[in-house]
Each structure stands twice: as C-alpha cells, then as structure tokens.
mmCIF file of C-alpha atoms in Angstrom:
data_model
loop_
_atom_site.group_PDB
_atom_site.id
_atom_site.type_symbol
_atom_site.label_atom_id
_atom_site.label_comp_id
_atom_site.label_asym_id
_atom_site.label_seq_id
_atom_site.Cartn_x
_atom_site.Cartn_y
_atom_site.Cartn_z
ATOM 1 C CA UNK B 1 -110.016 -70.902 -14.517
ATOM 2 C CA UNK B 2 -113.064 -69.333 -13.673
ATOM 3 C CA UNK B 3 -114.800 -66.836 -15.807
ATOM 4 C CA UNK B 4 -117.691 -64.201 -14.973
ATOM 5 C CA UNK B 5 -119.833 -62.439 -17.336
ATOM 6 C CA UNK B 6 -122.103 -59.605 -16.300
ATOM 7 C CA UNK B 7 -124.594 -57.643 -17.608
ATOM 8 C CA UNK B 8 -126.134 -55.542 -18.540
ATOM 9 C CA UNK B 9 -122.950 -52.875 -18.373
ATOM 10 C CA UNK B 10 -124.902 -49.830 -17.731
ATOM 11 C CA UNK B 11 -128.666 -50.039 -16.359
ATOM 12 C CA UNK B 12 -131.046 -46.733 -15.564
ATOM 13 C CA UNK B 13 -134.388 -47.417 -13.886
ATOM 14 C CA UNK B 14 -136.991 -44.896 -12.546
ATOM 15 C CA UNK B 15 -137.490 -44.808 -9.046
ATOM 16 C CA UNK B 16 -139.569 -46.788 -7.551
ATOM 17 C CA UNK B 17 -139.286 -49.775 -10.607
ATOM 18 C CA UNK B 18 -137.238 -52.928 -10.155
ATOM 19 C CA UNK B 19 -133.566 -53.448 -11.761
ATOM 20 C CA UNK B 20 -131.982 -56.712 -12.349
ATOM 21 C CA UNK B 21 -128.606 -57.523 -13.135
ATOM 22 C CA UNK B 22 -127.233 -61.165 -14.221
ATOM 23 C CA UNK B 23 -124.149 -63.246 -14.254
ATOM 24 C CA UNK B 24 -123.512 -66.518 -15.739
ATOM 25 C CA UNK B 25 -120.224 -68.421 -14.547
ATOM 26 C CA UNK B 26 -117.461 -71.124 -16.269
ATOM 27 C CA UNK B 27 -116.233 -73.368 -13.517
ATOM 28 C CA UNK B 28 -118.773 -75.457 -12.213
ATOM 29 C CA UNK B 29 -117.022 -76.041 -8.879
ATOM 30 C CA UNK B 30 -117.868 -72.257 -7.297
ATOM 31 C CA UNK B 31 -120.361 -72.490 -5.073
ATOM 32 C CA UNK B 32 -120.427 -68.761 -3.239
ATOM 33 C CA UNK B 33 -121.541 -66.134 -5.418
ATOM 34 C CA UNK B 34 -121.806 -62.351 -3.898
ATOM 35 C CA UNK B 35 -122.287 -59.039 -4.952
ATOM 36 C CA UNK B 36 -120.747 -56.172 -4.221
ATOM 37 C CA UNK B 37 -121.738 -52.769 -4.677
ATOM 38 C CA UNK B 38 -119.193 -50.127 -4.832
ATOM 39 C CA UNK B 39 -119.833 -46.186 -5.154
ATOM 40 C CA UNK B 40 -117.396 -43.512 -6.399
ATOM 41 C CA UNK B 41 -114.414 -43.682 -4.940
ATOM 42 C CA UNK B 42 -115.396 -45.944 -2.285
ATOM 43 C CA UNK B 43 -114.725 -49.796 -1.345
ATOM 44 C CA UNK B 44 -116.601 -52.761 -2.261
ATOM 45 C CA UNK B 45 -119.635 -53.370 0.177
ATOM 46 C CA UNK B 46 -120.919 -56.857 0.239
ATOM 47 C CA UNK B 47 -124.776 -56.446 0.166
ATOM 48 C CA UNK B 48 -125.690 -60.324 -0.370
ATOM 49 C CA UNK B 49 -124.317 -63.616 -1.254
ATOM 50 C CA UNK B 50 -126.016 -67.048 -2.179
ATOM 51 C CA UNK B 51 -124.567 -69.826 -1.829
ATOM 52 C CA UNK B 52 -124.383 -73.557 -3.957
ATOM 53 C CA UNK B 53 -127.118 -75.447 -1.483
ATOM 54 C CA UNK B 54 -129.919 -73.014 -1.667
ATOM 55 C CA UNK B 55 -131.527 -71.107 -5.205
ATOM 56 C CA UNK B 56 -132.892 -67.966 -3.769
ATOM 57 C CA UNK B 57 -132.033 -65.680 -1.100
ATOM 58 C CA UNK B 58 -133.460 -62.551 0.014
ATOM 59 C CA UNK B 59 -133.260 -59.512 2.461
ATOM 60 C CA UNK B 60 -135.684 -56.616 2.476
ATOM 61 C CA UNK B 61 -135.656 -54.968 -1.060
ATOM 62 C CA UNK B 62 -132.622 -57.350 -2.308
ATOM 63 C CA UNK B 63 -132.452 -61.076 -3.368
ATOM 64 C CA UNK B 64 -130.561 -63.132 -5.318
ATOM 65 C CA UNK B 65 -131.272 -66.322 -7.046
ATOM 66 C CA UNK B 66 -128.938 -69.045 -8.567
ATOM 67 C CA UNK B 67 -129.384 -71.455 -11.533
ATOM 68 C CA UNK B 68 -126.527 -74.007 -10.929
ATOM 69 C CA UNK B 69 -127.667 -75.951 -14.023
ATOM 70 C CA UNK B 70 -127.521 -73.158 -16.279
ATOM 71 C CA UNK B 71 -124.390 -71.457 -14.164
ATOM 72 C CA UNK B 72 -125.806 -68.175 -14.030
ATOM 73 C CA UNK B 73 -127.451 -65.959 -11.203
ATOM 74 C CA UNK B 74 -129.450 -62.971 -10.765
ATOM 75 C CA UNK B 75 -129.803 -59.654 -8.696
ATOM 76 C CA UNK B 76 -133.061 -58.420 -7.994
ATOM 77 C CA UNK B 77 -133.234 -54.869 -6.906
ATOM 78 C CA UNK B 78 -136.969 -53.807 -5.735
ATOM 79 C CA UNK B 79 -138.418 -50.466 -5.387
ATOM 80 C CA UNK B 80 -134.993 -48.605 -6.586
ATOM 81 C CA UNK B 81 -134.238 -45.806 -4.298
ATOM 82 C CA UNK B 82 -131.898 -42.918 -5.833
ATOM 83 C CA UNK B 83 -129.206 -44.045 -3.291
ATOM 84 C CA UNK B 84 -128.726 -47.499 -4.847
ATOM 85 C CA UNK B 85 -127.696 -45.468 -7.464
ATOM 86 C CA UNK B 86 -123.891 -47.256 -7.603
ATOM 87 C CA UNK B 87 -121.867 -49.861 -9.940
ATOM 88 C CA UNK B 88 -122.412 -53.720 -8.440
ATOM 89 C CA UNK B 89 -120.337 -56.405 -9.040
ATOM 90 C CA UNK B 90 -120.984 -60.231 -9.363
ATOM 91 C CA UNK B 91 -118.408 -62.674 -8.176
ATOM 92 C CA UNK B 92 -117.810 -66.478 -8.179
ATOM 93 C CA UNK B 93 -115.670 -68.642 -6.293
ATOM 94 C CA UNK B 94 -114.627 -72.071 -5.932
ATOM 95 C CA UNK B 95 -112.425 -71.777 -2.448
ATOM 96 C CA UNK B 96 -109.997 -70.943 -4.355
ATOM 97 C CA UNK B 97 -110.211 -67.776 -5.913
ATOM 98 C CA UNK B 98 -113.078 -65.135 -6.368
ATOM 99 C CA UNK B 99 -113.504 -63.995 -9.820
ATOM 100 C CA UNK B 100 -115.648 -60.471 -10.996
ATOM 101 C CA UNK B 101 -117.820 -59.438 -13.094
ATOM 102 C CA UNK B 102 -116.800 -56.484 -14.754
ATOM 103 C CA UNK B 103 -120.181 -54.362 -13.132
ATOM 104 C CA UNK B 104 -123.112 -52.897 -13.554
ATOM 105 C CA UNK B 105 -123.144 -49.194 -13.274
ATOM 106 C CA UNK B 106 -126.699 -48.688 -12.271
ATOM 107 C CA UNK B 107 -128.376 -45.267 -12.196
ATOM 108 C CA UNK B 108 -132.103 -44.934 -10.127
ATOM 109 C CA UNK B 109 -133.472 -41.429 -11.269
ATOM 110 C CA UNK B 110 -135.727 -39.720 -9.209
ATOM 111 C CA UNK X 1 -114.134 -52.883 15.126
ATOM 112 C CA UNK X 2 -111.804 -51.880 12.705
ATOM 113 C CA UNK X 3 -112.133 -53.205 9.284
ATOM 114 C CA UNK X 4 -109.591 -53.410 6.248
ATOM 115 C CA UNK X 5 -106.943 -50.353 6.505
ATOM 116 C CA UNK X 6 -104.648 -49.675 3.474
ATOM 117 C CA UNK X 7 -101.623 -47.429 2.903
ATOM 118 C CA UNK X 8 -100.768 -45.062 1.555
ATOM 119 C CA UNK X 9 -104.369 -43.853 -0.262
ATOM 120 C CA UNK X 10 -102.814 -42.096 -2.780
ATOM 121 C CA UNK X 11 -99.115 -43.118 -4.755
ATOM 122 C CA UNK X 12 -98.059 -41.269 -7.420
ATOM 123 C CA UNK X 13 -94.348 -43.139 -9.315
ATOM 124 C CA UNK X 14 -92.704 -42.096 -11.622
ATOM 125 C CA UNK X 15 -92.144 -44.830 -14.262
ATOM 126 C CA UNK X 16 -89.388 -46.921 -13.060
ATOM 127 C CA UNK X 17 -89.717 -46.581 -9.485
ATOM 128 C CA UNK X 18 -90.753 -49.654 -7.139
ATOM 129 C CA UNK X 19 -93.482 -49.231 -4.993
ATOM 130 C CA UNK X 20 -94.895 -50.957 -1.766
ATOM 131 C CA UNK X 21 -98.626 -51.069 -0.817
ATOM 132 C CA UNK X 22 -99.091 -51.556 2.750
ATOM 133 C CA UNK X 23 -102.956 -53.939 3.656
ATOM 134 C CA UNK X 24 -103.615 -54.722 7.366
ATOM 135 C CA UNK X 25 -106.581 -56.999 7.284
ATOM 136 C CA UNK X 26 -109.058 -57.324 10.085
ATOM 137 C CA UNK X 27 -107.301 -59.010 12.985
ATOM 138 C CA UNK X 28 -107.888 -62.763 13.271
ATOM 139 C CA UNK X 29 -108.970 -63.033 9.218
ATOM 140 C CA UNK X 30 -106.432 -66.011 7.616
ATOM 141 C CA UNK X 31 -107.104 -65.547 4.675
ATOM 142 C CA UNK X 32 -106.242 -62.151 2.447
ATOM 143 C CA UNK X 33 -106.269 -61.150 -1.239
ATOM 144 C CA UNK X 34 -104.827 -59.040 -3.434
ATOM 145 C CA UNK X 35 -106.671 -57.233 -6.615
ATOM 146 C CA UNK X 36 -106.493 -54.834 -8.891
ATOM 147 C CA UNK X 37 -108.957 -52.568 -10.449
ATOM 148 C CA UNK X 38 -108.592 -49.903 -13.669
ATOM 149 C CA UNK X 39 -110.781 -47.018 -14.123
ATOM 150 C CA UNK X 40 -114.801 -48.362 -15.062
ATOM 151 C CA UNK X 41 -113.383 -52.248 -14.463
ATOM 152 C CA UNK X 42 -114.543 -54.831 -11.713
ATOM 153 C CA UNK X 43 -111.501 -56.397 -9.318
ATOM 154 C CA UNK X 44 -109.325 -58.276 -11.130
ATOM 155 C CA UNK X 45 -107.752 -61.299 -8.458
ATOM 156 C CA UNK X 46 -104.063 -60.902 -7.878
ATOM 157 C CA UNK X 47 -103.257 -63.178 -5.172
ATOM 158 C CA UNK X 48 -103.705 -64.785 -1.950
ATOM 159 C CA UNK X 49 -102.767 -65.805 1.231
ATOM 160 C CA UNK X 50 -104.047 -68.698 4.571
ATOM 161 C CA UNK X 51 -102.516 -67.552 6.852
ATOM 162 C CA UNK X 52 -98.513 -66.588 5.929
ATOM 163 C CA UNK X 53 -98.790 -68.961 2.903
ATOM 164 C CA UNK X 54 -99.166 -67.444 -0.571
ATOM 165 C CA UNK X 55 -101.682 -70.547 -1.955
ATOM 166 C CA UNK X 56 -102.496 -68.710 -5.385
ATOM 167 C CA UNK X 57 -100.364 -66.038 -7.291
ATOM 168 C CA UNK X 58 -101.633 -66.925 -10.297
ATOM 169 C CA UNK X 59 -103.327 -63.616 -10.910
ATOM 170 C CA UNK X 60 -99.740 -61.383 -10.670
ATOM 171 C CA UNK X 61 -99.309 -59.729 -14.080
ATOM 172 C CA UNK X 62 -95.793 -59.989 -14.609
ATOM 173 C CA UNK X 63 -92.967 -60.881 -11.974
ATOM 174 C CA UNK X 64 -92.106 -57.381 -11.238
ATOM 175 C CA UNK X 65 -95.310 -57.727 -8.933
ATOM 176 C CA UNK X 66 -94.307 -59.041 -5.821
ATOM 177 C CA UNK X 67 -96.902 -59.516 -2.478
ATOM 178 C CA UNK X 68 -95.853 -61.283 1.314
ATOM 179 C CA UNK X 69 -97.563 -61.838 4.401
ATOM 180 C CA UNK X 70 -94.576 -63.096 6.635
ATOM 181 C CA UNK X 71 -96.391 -63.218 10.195
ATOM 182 C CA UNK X 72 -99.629 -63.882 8.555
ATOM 183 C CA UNK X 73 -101.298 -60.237 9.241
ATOM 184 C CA UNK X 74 -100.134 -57.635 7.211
ATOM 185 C CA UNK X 75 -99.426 -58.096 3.548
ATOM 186 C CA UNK X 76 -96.985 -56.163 1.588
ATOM 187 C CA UNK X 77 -97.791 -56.030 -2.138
ATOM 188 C CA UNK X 78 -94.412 -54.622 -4.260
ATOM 189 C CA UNK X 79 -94.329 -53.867 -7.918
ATOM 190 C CA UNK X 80 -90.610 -52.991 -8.866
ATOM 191 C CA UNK X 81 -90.082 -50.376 -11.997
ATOM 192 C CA UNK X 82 -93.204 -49.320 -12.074
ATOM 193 C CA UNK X 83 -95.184 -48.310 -15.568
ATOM 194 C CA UNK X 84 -97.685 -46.532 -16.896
ATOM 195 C CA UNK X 85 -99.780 -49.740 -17.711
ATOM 196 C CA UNK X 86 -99.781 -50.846 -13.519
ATOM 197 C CA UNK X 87 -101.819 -47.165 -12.733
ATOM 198 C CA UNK X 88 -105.057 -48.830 -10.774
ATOM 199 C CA UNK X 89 -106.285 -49.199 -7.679
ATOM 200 C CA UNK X 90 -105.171 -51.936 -5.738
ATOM 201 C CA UNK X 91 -107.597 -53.329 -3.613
ATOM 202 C CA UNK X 92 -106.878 -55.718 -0.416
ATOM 203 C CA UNK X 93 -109.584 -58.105 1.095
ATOM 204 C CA UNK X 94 -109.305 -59.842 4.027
ATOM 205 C CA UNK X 95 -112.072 -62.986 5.148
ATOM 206 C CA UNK X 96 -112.337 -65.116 8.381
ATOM 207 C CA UNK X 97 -113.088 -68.268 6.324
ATOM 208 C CA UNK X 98 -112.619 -68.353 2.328
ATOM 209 C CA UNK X 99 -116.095 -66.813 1.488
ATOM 210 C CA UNK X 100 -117.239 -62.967 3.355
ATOM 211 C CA UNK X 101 -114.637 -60.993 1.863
ATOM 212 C CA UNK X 102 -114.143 -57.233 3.316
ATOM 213 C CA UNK X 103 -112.575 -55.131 1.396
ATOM 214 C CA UNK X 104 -110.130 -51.827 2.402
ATOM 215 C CA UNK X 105 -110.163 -48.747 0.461
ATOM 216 C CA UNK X 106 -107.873 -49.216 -1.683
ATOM 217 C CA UNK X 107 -104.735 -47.317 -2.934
ATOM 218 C CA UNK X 108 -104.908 -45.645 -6.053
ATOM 219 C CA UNK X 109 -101.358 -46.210 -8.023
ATOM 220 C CA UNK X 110 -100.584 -43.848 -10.774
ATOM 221 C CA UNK X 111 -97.644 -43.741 -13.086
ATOM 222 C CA UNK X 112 -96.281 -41.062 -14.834
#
C-alpha cells in the first residue's frame, strides 16, 4: 500500500521568511496529493492540492510542486504570517485510499 | 451549506464498553471515509464507502471496529469493548468525487 513520509516534524520560521515542508510517496499510481492544515483542536482544512498532470500549483502566498519521477512533493509557504502558525499534513492517493503524512507542526514567530 | 457534522464531540468509555460514532457527510457526497488520529499523529485511513458500499476496510485495526452506511448518507462507525489503546479522535470525511475531501470535527474517544 501506499506510504507517506513527511518532514521536517517540527519547523519554526520568523515572520515574514518562507517555510517549506516535503513529502515523498511509495505507490506510484496516486496522482492527487493535498495538504491539509489543521489547528488545535480543529478539523483538517484543505488549503491546496496538485494533481498527477501538472508540477506546480499556486495560490497567493501558497504553492505546491510535484516531482512524479522522484515521488515526492513540496509545500511552499511565503511570507509566514503568525496565523499559519498550525500542523499541515501531506496526503497521497491513488482513488483508492488517501494516505498521511504524519505533519508538520509549524510555528511563524512574530 | 452545511459541511461534515459528527456526533457526539466528546465520548468518554469505560474499557469494555461498545461505542457508536455518528458522521453525516455533506448531502449528495458518495463517497465517505473513516480515520483515526492519536494525540501529535496525522489521520490514519480506516475505511470507506461509494455510495452504501464499503469498497476498502482495509485500514480497521482489529474486527471489534465495525463502520456502515446503509442508505448511503450517514455512516455509523462501532468499536465493541472498547480499550485504552482505541482513545483518538475519529475523524469522518466526506467528497463529491474520490479527491476534495472535507473533513467533520471529529469525536474525540477516550478510554478509561
């Protein structure tokens, strides 16, 4: 089955500096990777997904790229604002499951 | 319009009890799934359903965990004689096709 690796575990950044967060991914069949972020206590929020056909994918301070070659992808977090402060999560799937990463607890400080 | 609604929030068992987790998905979404999450961990897949069909179980820890979506809306997920090890949060995601998954809030399971 599939399997997701994430990291790093725990990232700090100053505000105002970039953070980026990768996954690399087993099963060579997923083609729709998200990420989630999730604060305290709170649901999962999708905040962008990529999927097989394309390599990059962007919105506002956010993007994503994908390496299907090398089965891995990337978050790209731009000008870190203390309220992306939160844990994200990577995710693969092949249309038949989803599969995590086990997250990214990311901490902006102001 | 309303999104992902779980119940109850909160479910506190003591060990040996059976419990059942309530999901209603957002209405027309076919496909729903099941996760769990411990404390610091990402969503760990469970199961899921098309429709009223469980396609994939393959996720259920042992087979004292127990889900069903008879009319193909809500989804029931049962663990019979609970332990201490099945204290999470169990998550339930609905989609309208296989990929956007929304998420509800969760109920957070704990054993004593």
């Amino acid at each position: 089955g599939e399997n997701v690796e994430q990291h790093p575990s725990t990232l700090s950044v100053q505000e105002g500096d970039s953070a980026v967060i990768k996954c690399t991914y087993s099963d060579s069949a997923s083609n729709y990777f998200p990420w989630y972020k999730q604060e305290l206590g709170k649901r999962p929020q999708l905040i962008i997904d990529i999927r097989s056909n394309v390599g990059e994918k962007k919105d506002q301070r956010i993007a994503v790229t994908l390496n299907k070659t090398a089965k891995h992808f990337s978050l790209h977090i731009t000008e870190t604002q203390p309220e992306d402060s939160a844990v994200y999560f990577c995710a693969a799937s092949n249309n038949n499951d989803m599969r995590f990463g086990a997250g990214t607890r990311l901490t902006v400080k102001p | 319009g309303a999104g992902v609604s779980q119940s109850p929030r909160y479910k506190v068992a003591k060990r040996g009890q059976d419990v059942a987790l309530r999901c209603d998905p957002i209405s027309g979404h076919v496909s729903l799934f099941w996760y769990q999450q411990a404390l610091g961990q990402g969503p760990e897949f469970l199961t899921y359903f098309q429709n009223e069909a469980q396609l994939d179980k393959s996720g259920l820890p042992s087979d004292r965990f127990f889900a069903e979506r008879p009319e193909g809306s809500v989804s029931t997920l049962k663990i019979q004689r609970t332990q201490q090890e099945d204290s999470a949060v169990y998550l339930c995601a609905s989609s309208l096709r296989f990929t956007e998954q929304y998420f509800g809030p969760g109920t957070r399971l704990t054993v004593t």
